[in-house]
Short mmCIF file of C-alpha atoms and ligand atoms in Angstrom, two decimals:
data_model
loop_
_atom_site.label_atom_id
_atom_site.label_comp_id
_atom_site.label_asym_id
_atom_site.label_seq_id
_atom_site.Cartn_x
_atom_site.Cartn_y
_atom_site.Cartn_z
CA MET A 1 -61.25 -15.34 -54.87
CA GLN A 2 -64.90 -15.27 -55.92
CA GLU A 3 -65.03 -18.78 -57.40
CA GLU A 4 -67.83 -19.89 -55.07
CA LYS A 5 -70.19 -21.36 -57.69
CA THR A 6 -67.37 -22.72 -59.87
CA SER A 7 -65.86 -24.49 -56.91
CA ALA A 8 -69.26 -25.95 -55.90
CA THR A 9 -69.74 -27.30 -59.44
CA ILE A 10 -66.35 -28.98 -59.42
CA ALA A 11 -66.89 -30.38 -55.91
CA SER A 12 -70.20 -31.95 -56.90
CA GLU A 13 -68.66 -33.39 -60.09
CA LEU A 14 -65.92 -35.05 -58.03
CA GLU A 15 -68.33 -36.25 -55.33
CA GLY A 16 -70.56 -37.73 -58.00
CA LEU A 17 -67.58 -39.79 -59.15
CA GLY A 18 -66.87 -41.12 -55.65
CA PHE A 19 -64.12 -38.69 -54.58
CA GLU A 20 -63.87 -37.63 -50.94
CA VAL A 21 -63.90 -33.83 -51.28
CA ILE A 22 -62.39 -31.34 -48.82
CA ARG A 23 -63.76 -27.84 -49.51
CA ASN A 24 -62.62 -24.30 -48.68
CA ILE A 25 -58.89 -24.98 -48.35
CA GLY A 26 -57.62 -21.42 -48.90
CA ALA A 27 -60.51 -19.33 -50.30
CA PHE A 28 -62.56 -21.69 -52.55
CA GLY A 29 -59.73 -24.20 -53.08
CA LEU A 30 -60.70 -27.85 -52.86
CA ALA A 31 -59.10 -31.29 -52.96
CA GLY A 32 -60.80 -34.49 -54.12
CA ILE A 33 -59.23 -37.77 -53.01
CA TYR A 34 -59.83 -41.07 -54.79
CA LYS A 35 -58.18 -44.11 -53.22
CA ASN A 36 -57.78 -46.97 -55.62
CA GLY A 37 -55.50 -49.53 -53.96
CA LYS A 38 -51.81 -49.54 -53.14
CA GLY A 39 -49.65 -47.36 -55.37
CA PRO A 40 -48.26 -43.86 -55.87
CA THR A 41 -50.18 -40.67 -55.11
CA VAL A 42 -50.60 -38.40 -58.12
CA LEU A 43 -51.88 -34.84 -57.70
CA ILE A 44 -53.54 -33.08 -60.66
CA ARG A 45 -54.16 -29.35 -60.28
CA THR A 46 -56.43 -26.86 -62.01
CA ASP A 47 -57.01 -23.17 -61.41
CA MET A 48 -60.56 -21.73 -61.39
CA ASP A 49 -60.32 -17.94 -61.52
CA ALA A 50 -61.37 -15.57 -64.30
CA LEU A 51 -60.28 -12.01 -65.19
CA PRO A 52 -62.04 -8.62 -65.01
CA LEU A 53 -62.51 -8.22 -68.77
CA GLU A 54 -65.43 -7.99 -71.18
CA GLU A 55 -65.28 -10.92 -73.57
CA LYS A 56 -65.20 -9.80 -77.23
CA THR A 57 -64.84 -13.14 -79.00
CA GLY A 58 -68.43 -13.03 -80.31
CA LEU A 59 -68.77 -16.75 -79.61
CA PRO A 60 -72.29 -18.01 -78.83
CA TYR A 61 -71.05 -19.08 -75.38
CA ALA A 62 -69.07 -15.89 -74.66
CA SER A 63 -69.17 -14.87 -71.02
CA LYS A 64 -71.84 -12.37 -70.02
CA ALA A 65 -70.95 -12.65 -66.33
CA LYS A 66 -70.37 -9.65 -64.12
CA ALA A 67 -68.94 -9.38 -60.63
CA ILE A 68 -67.93 -6.83 -58.04
CA ASN A 69 -64.19 -6.24 -57.94
CA ALA A 70 -62.00 -5.58 -54.90
CA ALA A 71 -62.57 -1.81 -55.26
CA GLY A 72 -66.35 -2.38 -55.03
CA ASN A 73 -67.09 -1.65 -58.71
CA GLU A 74 -69.07 -3.84 -61.08
CA THR A 75 -66.92 -5.41 -63.78
CA HIS A 76 -67.31 -7.89 -66.62
CA VAL A 77 -65.73 -11.28 -66.02
CA MET A 78 -64.14 -13.51 -68.63
CA HIS A 79 -61.99 -16.64 -68.70
CA ALA A 80 -59.38 -14.83 -70.78
CA CYS A 81 -56.59 -17.09 -69.52
CA GLY A 82 -58.47 -20.28 -70.45
CA HIS A 83 -58.95 -21.51 -66.90
CA ASP A 84 -62.41 -22.69 -68.03
CA LEU A 85 -60.61 -24.97 -70.50
CA HIS A 86 -58.36 -26.19 -67.66
CA MET A 87 -61.38 -27.03 -65.47
CA THR A 88 -63.16 -28.84 -68.31
CA VAL A 89 -60.06 -30.96 -68.91
CA PHE A 90 -59.77 -31.51 -65.13
CA VAL A 91 -63.32 -32.88 -64.85
CA GLY A 92 -62.85 -34.97 -68.01
CA THR A 93 -59.64 -36.42 -66.55
CA ALA A 94 -61.34 -37.34 -63.26
CA ARG A 95 -64.23 -39.00 -65.12
CA THR A 96 -61.91 -40.96 -67.40
CA LEU A 97 -59.59 -42.14 -64.62
CA VAL A 98 -62.54 -43.30 -62.49
CA LYS A 99 -64.08 -45.11 -65.45
CA ALA A 100 -60.71 -46.80 -66.09
CA LYS A 101 -60.01 -47.53 -62.43
CA ASP A 102 -59.22 -51.21 -63.06
CA GLN A 103 -56.26 -50.03 -65.19
CA TRP A 104 -54.33 -48.24 -62.40
CA LYS A 105 -53.54 -48.51 -58.70
CA GLY A 106 -52.81 -45.68 -56.27
CA THR A 107 -54.35 -42.49 -54.94
CA LEU A 108 -55.56 -39.74 -57.24
CA VAL A 109 -55.78 -36.26 -55.72
CA MET A 110 -57.56 -33.62 -57.81
CA VAL A 111 -56.86 -30.08 -56.56
CA ALA A 112 -58.70 -26.95 -57.78
CA GLN A 113 -57.37 -23.59 -56.57
CA SER A 114 -58.65 -20.03 -56.37
CA ALA A 115 -56.85 -16.87 -57.45
CA GLU A 116 -54.00 -18.03 -59.68
CA GLU A 117 -53.91 -14.64 -61.39
CA THR A 118 -53.10 -12.72 -58.22
CA GLY A 119 -50.62 -15.35 -57.02
CA GLU A 120 -52.60 -15.79 -53.81
CA GLY A 121 -54.56 -19.02 -54.41
CA ALA A 122 -51.86 -21.68 -54.07
CA ASP A 123 -50.19 -19.79 -51.22
CA LEU A 124 -53.50 -19.73 -49.31
CA MET A 125 -53.99 -23.47 -49.86
CA PHE A 126 -50.56 -24.19 -48.38
CA LYS A 127 -51.07 -21.75 -45.51
CA ALA A 128 -54.25 -23.77 -44.80
CA GLY A 129 -52.08 -26.92 -44.69
CA LEU A 130 -53.00 -28.59 -48.00
CA TYR A 131 -50.27 -31.25 -47.75
CA ASN A 132 -51.41 -32.18 -44.21
CA LYS A 133 -55.01 -32.67 -45.36
CA ILE A 134 -54.30 -34.95 -48.34
CA PRO A 135 -52.04 -38.00 -48.83
CA LYS A 136 -48.48 -36.86 -49.62
CA PRO A 137 -48.20 -36.61 -53.41
CA ASP A 138 -45.35 -38.42 -55.19
CA TYR A 139 -45.91 -36.19 -58.22
CA ALA A 140 -47.92 -33.04 -58.98
CA ILE A 141 -48.91 -32.19 -62.56
CA ALA A 142 -50.83 -29.36 -64.21
CA LEU A 143 -51.34 -27.89 -67.64
CA HIS A 144 -51.84 -24.40 -69.04
CA ASP A 145 -53.32 -23.55 -72.40
CA ASN A 146 -50.99 -21.80 -74.83
CA PRO A 147 -52.17 -19.03 -77.19
CA ASN A 148 -49.51 -19.77 -79.85
CA LEU A 149 -49.59 -23.56 -79.97
CA GLU A 150 -51.99 -25.47 -82.22
CA ALA A 151 -54.90 -27.34 -80.60
CA GLY A 152 -54.00 -31.03 -80.72
CA LYS A 153 -50.39 -30.36 -79.71
CA LEU A 154 -48.63 -30.39 -76.34
CA GLY A 155 -45.65 -28.27 -75.30
CA TYR A 156 -43.00 -28.90 -72.69
CA ARG A 157 -39.73 -27.71 -71.15
CA GLU A 158 -37.42 -29.53 -68.77
CA GLY A 159 -36.35 -27.48 -65.76
CA ALA A 160 -37.10 -23.75 -65.93
CA PHE A 161 -40.64 -23.32 -67.29
CA LEU A 162 -42.21 -20.07 -66.05
CA ALA A 163 -40.71 -17.08 -64.25
CA GLY A 164 -40.99 -15.81 -60.70
CA VAL A 165 -43.06 -12.64 -60.26
CA ASP A 166 -42.99 -9.68 -57.90
CA MET A 167 -45.53 -6.86 -57.83
CA VAL A 168 -44.01 -3.67 -56.41
CA ASP A 169 -45.74 -0.52 -55.16
CA MET A 170 -43.47 2.49 -54.79
CA THR A 171 -44.24 5.92 -53.36
CA VAL A 172 -41.84 8.68 -54.41
CA PHE A 173 -42.02 11.70 -52.10
CA GLY A 174 -41.28 15.33 -52.87
CA GLU A 175 -42.12 18.76 -51.53
CA GLY A 176 -44.95 20.28 -53.51
CA GLY A 177 -45.70 23.86 -54.44
CA HIS A 178 -46.52 26.24 -57.30
CA GLY A 179 -45.65 25.05 -60.81
CA ALA A 180 -44.22 28.51 -61.53
CA ALA A 181 -41.83 28.33 -58.58
CA PRO A 182 -40.08 24.95 -58.98
CA HIS A 183 -37.01 26.25 -57.08
CA THR A 184 -39.12 26.30 -53.90
CA THR A 185 -40.11 22.62 -54.29
CA LYS A 186 -38.59 19.15 -54.63
CA ASP A 187 -40.41 17.86 -57.69
CA PRO A 188 -41.37 14.16 -57.30
CA ILE A 189 -42.44 13.95 -60.96
CA VAL A 190 -38.97 14.79 -62.25
CA LEU A 191 -37.51 12.50 -59.60
CA SER A 192 -39.79 9.63 -60.66
CA ALA A 193 -38.78 10.16 -64.28
CA GLN A 194 -35.11 9.83 -63.29
CA MET A 195 -35.86 6.69 -61.31
CA ILE A 196 -37.80 5.09 -64.15
CA MET A 197 -34.90 5.70 -66.54
CA ASP A 198 -32.31 4.43 -64.07
CA PHE A 199 -34.37 1.29 -63.36
CA GLN A 200 -33.83 0.43 -67.04
CA THR A 201 -30.15 -0.11 -66.26
CA VAL A 202 -30.80 -2.74 -63.58
CA VAL A 203 -31.35 -5.49 -66.15
CA SER A 204 -29.12 -4.01 -68.89
CA ARG A 205 -26.08 -3.08 -66.72
CA GLU A 206 -26.24 -4.89 -63.37
CA ILE A 207 -27.66 -8.37 -63.92
CA ASN A 208 -25.62 -11.08 -65.58
CA PRO A 209 -26.77 -11.01 -69.23
CA LEU A 210 -27.13 -14.79 -69.16
CA GLU A 211 -29.83 -14.55 -66.47
CA PRO A 212 -33.40 -13.76 -67.57
CA ALA A 213 -34.88 -10.76 -65.75
CA VAL A 214 -37.47 -8.02 -66.35
CA VAL A 215 -38.16 -4.70 -64.62
CA THR A 216 -41.33 -3.07 -65.98
CA VAL A 217 -42.88 0.12 -64.63
CA GLY A 218 -46.51 -0.44 -65.53
CA SER A 219 -48.15 2.51 -63.85
CA ILE A 220 -47.27 6.04 -62.73
CA HIS A 221 -49.70 8.40 -61.02
CA GLY A 222 -48.97 11.82 -59.61
CA GLY A 223 -50.35 15.31 -59.52
CA THR A 224 -53.73 16.92 -60.05
CA VAL A 225 -53.51 19.93 -62.40
CA HIS A 226 -51.09 21.82 -64.70
CA ASN A 227 -49.61 24.24 -62.25
CA ILE A 228 -49.17 22.33 -59.00
CA ILE A 229 -46.05 20.35 -58.20
CA PRO A 230 -47.39 17.44 -56.09
CA ASP A 231 -46.06 15.97 -52.86
CA GLU A 232 -45.83 12.41 -54.11
CA VAL A 233 -45.96 10.08 -57.10
CA LYS A 234 -47.01 6.43 -57.05
CA LEU A 235 -45.34 3.83 -59.26
CA GLN A 236 -46.31 0.19 -59.83
CA LEU A 237 -43.72 -2.24 -61.15
CA THR A 238 -43.51 -5.90 -61.99
CA LEU A 239 -40.30 -7.88 -61.69
CA ARG A 240 -39.61 -11.22 -63.39
CA PHE A 241 -36.77 -13.63 -62.63
CA TYR A 242 -35.81 -17.30 -62.56
CA SER A 243 -33.56 -17.37 -59.51
CA GLU A 244 -33.94 -16.12 -55.96
CA GLU A 245 -30.51 -14.42 -56.17
CA ILE A 246 -31.58 -12.38 -59.19
CA ARG A 247 -34.80 -11.48 -57.38
CA LYS A 248 -32.86 -10.22 -54.35
CA GLN A 249 -30.35 -8.37 -56.53
CA THR A 250 -33.14 -6.60 -58.45
CA ILE A 251 -35.05 -5.54 -55.33
CA ALA A 252 -31.83 -4.28 -53.72
CA ALA A 253 -31.08 -2.24 -56.87
CA LEU A 254 -34.53 -0.60 -56.76
CA HIS A 255 -33.94 0.38 -53.13
CA ARG A 256 -30.42 1.70 -53.84
CA ILE A 257 -31.33 3.72 -56.94
CA SER A 258 -34.53 5.24 -55.56
CA LYS A 259 -32.98 6.11 -52.20
CA ASN A 260 -29.87 7.76 -53.66
CA LEU A 261 -31.74 9.69 -56.35
CA ALA A 262 -34.06 11.06 -53.64
CA LEU A 263 -31.06 12.09 -51.54
CA ALA A 264 -29.37 13.61 -54.62
CA ALA A 265 -32.52 15.69 -55.19
CA GLY A 266 -31.96 17.15 -51.73
CA LEU A 267 -34.72 15.29 -49.92
CA PRO A 268 -34.19 14.36 -46.27
CA VAL A 269 -33.71 10.71 -45.23
CA GLU A 270 -37.34 10.56 -43.99
CA LYS A 271 -38.47 11.17 -47.57
CA ILE A 272 -36.64 8.38 -49.34
CA PRO A 273 -39.16 6.35 -51.38
CA VAL A 274 -41.21 3.61 -49.73
CA ILE A 275 -41.13 0.29 -51.58
CA LYS A 276 -43.76 -2.38 -50.86
CA ILE A 277 -43.37 -5.86 -52.33
CA ARG A 278 -46.65 -7.75 -52.59
CA ASP A 279 -46.83 -10.79 -50.38
CA PRO A 280 -47.03 -13.53 -51.56
CA TYR A 281 -44.72 -13.29 -54.54
CA ILE A 282 -44.78 -16.02 -57.18
CA PRO A 283 -41.71 -18.26 -57.26
CA ALA A 284 -40.39 -19.52 -60.61
CA THR A 285 -41.95 -22.76 -61.88
CA ILE A 286 -39.16 -25.30 -62.33
CA ASN A 287 -40.20 -28.62 -63.85
CA ASP A 288 -38.61 -31.73 -62.37
CA VAL A 289 -36.33 -33.06 -65.12
CA PRO A 290 -36.77 -36.86 -64.68
CA LEU A 291 -40.55 -36.44 -64.30
CA THR A 292 -40.69 -34.27 -67.44
CA LYS A 293 -38.64 -36.77 -69.47
CA ARG A 294 -40.92 -39.63 -68.35
CA VAL A 295 -44.16 -37.84 -69.20
CA VAL A 296 -42.88 -36.36 -72.48
CA ASP A 297 -41.87 -39.87 -73.50
CA VAL A 298 -45.45 -41.19 -73.04
CA PHE A 299 -46.82 -38.08 -74.75
CA SER A 300 -44.60 -38.77 -77.78
CA LYS A 301 -45.76 -42.41 -77.88
CA ASN A 302 -49.43 -41.45 -77.64
CA PHE A 303 -49.60 -38.29 -79.74
CA GLY A 304 -46.62 -38.71 -82.10
CA LYS A 305 -43.33 -36.80 -81.71
CA GLU A 306 -44.50 -34.10 -84.16
CA ASN A 307 -47.29 -33.14 -81.74
CA VAL A 308 -45.08 -32.82 -78.65
CA VAL A 309 -43.12 -29.62 -78.99
CA GLU A 310 -40.26 -28.19 -76.92
CA MET A 311 -41.34 -24.62 -76.12
CA PRO A 312 -39.38 -21.42 -75.47
CA LEU A 313 -38.89 -19.96 -72.01
CA TYR A 314 -41.42 -17.24 -71.10
CA MET A 315 -41.39 -14.51 -68.44
CA PHE A 316 -45.00 -15.17 -67.38
CA GLY A 317 -45.54 -16.60 -63.91
CA GLU A 318 -47.70 -19.37 -62.35
CA ASP A 319 -48.25 -20.12 -58.72
CA PHE A 320 -48.32 -23.87 -59.45
CA SER A 321 -44.64 -23.46 -58.52
CA ARG A 322 -45.67 -23.57 -54.85
CA PHE A 323 -46.81 -27.20 -55.15
CA GLY A 324 -43.14 -28.20 -55.40
CA MET A 325 -41.72 -25.84 -52.78
CA GLN A 326 -43.19 -26.97 -49.46
CA SER A 327 -41.36 -28.67 -46.59
CA ILE A 328 -42.32 -31.89 -48.41
CA LYS A 329 -40.46 -31.72 -51.73
CA VAL A 330 -42.75 -32.88 -54.52
CA PRO A 331 -41.53 -33.21 -58.14
CA ILE A 332 -43.78 -31.01 -60.30
CA LEU A 333 -44.52 -30.76 -64.00
CA MET A 334 -46.54 -28.17 -65.85
CA PHE A 335 -46.97 -28.54 -69.61
CA TRP A 336 -48.61 -26.48 -72.37
CA LEU A 337 -51.88 -27.49 -73.97
CA GLY A 338 -52.18 -26.21 -77.55
CA ALA A 339 -55.35 -24.15 -77.73
CA VAL A 340 -55.49 -22.37 -81.09
CA ASP A 341 -57.09 -23.30 -84.41
CA PRO A 342 -54.15 -24.64 -86.51
CA ALA A 343 -55.38 -22.64 -89.55
CA LYS A 344 -55.14 -19.43 -87.51
CA VAL A 345 -51.62 -20.28 -86.29
CA ARG A 346 -50.53 -20.93 -89.90
CA SER A 347 -52.04 -17.74 -91.28
CA ALA A 348 -50.64 -15.63 -88.40
CA ARG A 349 -47.15 -17.06 -89.11
CA GLU A 350 -47.46 -16.41 -92.85
CA LYS A 351 -48.65 -12.84 -92.36
CA GLY A 352 -46.32 -12.14 -89.43
CA GLU A 353 -49.31 -11.26 -87.26
CA GLN A 354 -49.79 -11.81 -83.52
CA LEU A 355 -52.57 -14.11 -82.32
CA PRO A 356 -54.71 -12.88 -79.39
CA SER A 357 -52.64 -13.46 -76.26
CA LEU A 358 -53.78 -14.83 -72.92
CA HIS A 359 -55.65 -12.07 -71.05
CA SER A 360 -56.91 -10.62 -74.36
CA PRO A 361 -60.70 -10.09 -74.65
CA LEU A 362 -60.37 -11.89 -78.00
CA PHE A 363 -58.67 -15.02 -76.67
CA ALA A 364 -60.75 -18.03 -77.73
CA PRO A 365 -59.34 -21.54 -77.36
CA LEU A 366 -60.59 -24.06 -79.93
CA PRO A 367 -62.61 -26.45 -77.73
CA GLU A 368 -61.91 -29.46 -79.92
CA PRO A 369 -59.38 -30.94 -80.19
CA ALA A 370 -57.98 -28.95 -77.22
CA ILE A 371 -60.24 -30.50 -74.55
CA LYS A 372 -59.83 -34.09 -75.72
CA THR A 373 -56.07 -33.61 -76.13
CA GLY A 374 -55.85 -32.23 -72.59
CA VAL A 375 -57.85 -35.10 -71.11
CA ARG A 376 -55.88 -37.73 -73.03
CA ALA A 377 -52.59 -36.11 -72.02
CA MET A 378 -53.50 -36.01 -68.33
CA VAL A 379 -54.81 -39.58 -68.42
CA VAL A 380 -51.73 -41.06 -70.14
CA ALA A 381 -49.46 -39.07 -67.79
CA ALA A 382 -51.40 -40.41 -64.76
CA PHE A 383 -51.31 -43.99 -66.10
CA GLU A 384 -47.52 -43.68 -66.51
CA LEU A 385 -47.03 -42.29 -63.00
CA PHE A 386 -49.35 -44.86 -61.41
CA GLY A 387 -47.23 -47.51 -63.09
CA ASN A 388 -49.88 -48.79 -65.47
CA PRO A 389 -48.28 -51.70 -67.32
ZN1 ZN B 1 -53.51 -15.61 -66.60
ZN1 ZN B 2 -53.63 -18.77 -66.44
#
């Protein structure tokens, strides 16, 4: 939520093209509205945020930016998720659609949001009443770059596209004391270890094996020195899911397991673990099936079937999901934009190596043909949805 300059740049780009721009809708979120006669309203969304990483791509235009993070410390900043590529495509799409305005009729709404990475940006825009400030969209579309797909290609999936995400903070309590006298304590480190192992059975033993789900404990902090048993341990978990029922089942299992292991360790009821679920969570991104079929069809016609690839399901999350989940139901579609040098994809496959993932300090999308492919894809999708003959 520090995209102040980025957001100003995008706003002035859109204003320069004749869009009416509404600024500061949820942090630095903005919406540009371009009315071009009677017809459908199509919303195109980009994210704007970067990540606290030092870029190590060695590219001449590698980020040298620094910022102050939420904890008040200076940190490097890098577009390691490719949101700079998304914004470039977004501006290119707006320019192209305005230039070609005699070829379509309707209302184009270009939305740029803050804080996709934390899951807060879209939620803040809707809490600020985004859909009351802009014409009601008939469709909302977005793209995300993909670190395994060749630049020049597009990827899609009907229905389930990206997972829902929860971030969980858990405090496990104990009764501390001397490391040489464990019998006089209730050791929260041993208790946390039991919990972490039992959490592994939530997905493997409790959830229907046909339902995708993840429980990852990503951080554990407790204690100060060798010979003190501490009073508490802090755990941080992420949960991934595709359905609200699985989400509820997983959270309930964490409560049940942690509470009963604490009681089994002899702790009183007041010392059962405290579980905090970050609000907002990120709902799963589910692509509207008829909308996906329609857009994939025009992609295939424009790019050739061999360049429009059905992609696997991932357990990453995206808060673009919220654009389809308001009191106004809007069909949404997010698709993948190939971002990697085809030669690198080929050699990685041959050698069985991994390419730098999103959020890696080495992630470097190939600007061309990725940018032009993204702009063309958005423009042909918009033409189709506006009913361009
Ligand atoms: Zn990301
Ligand atoms: Zn991203």
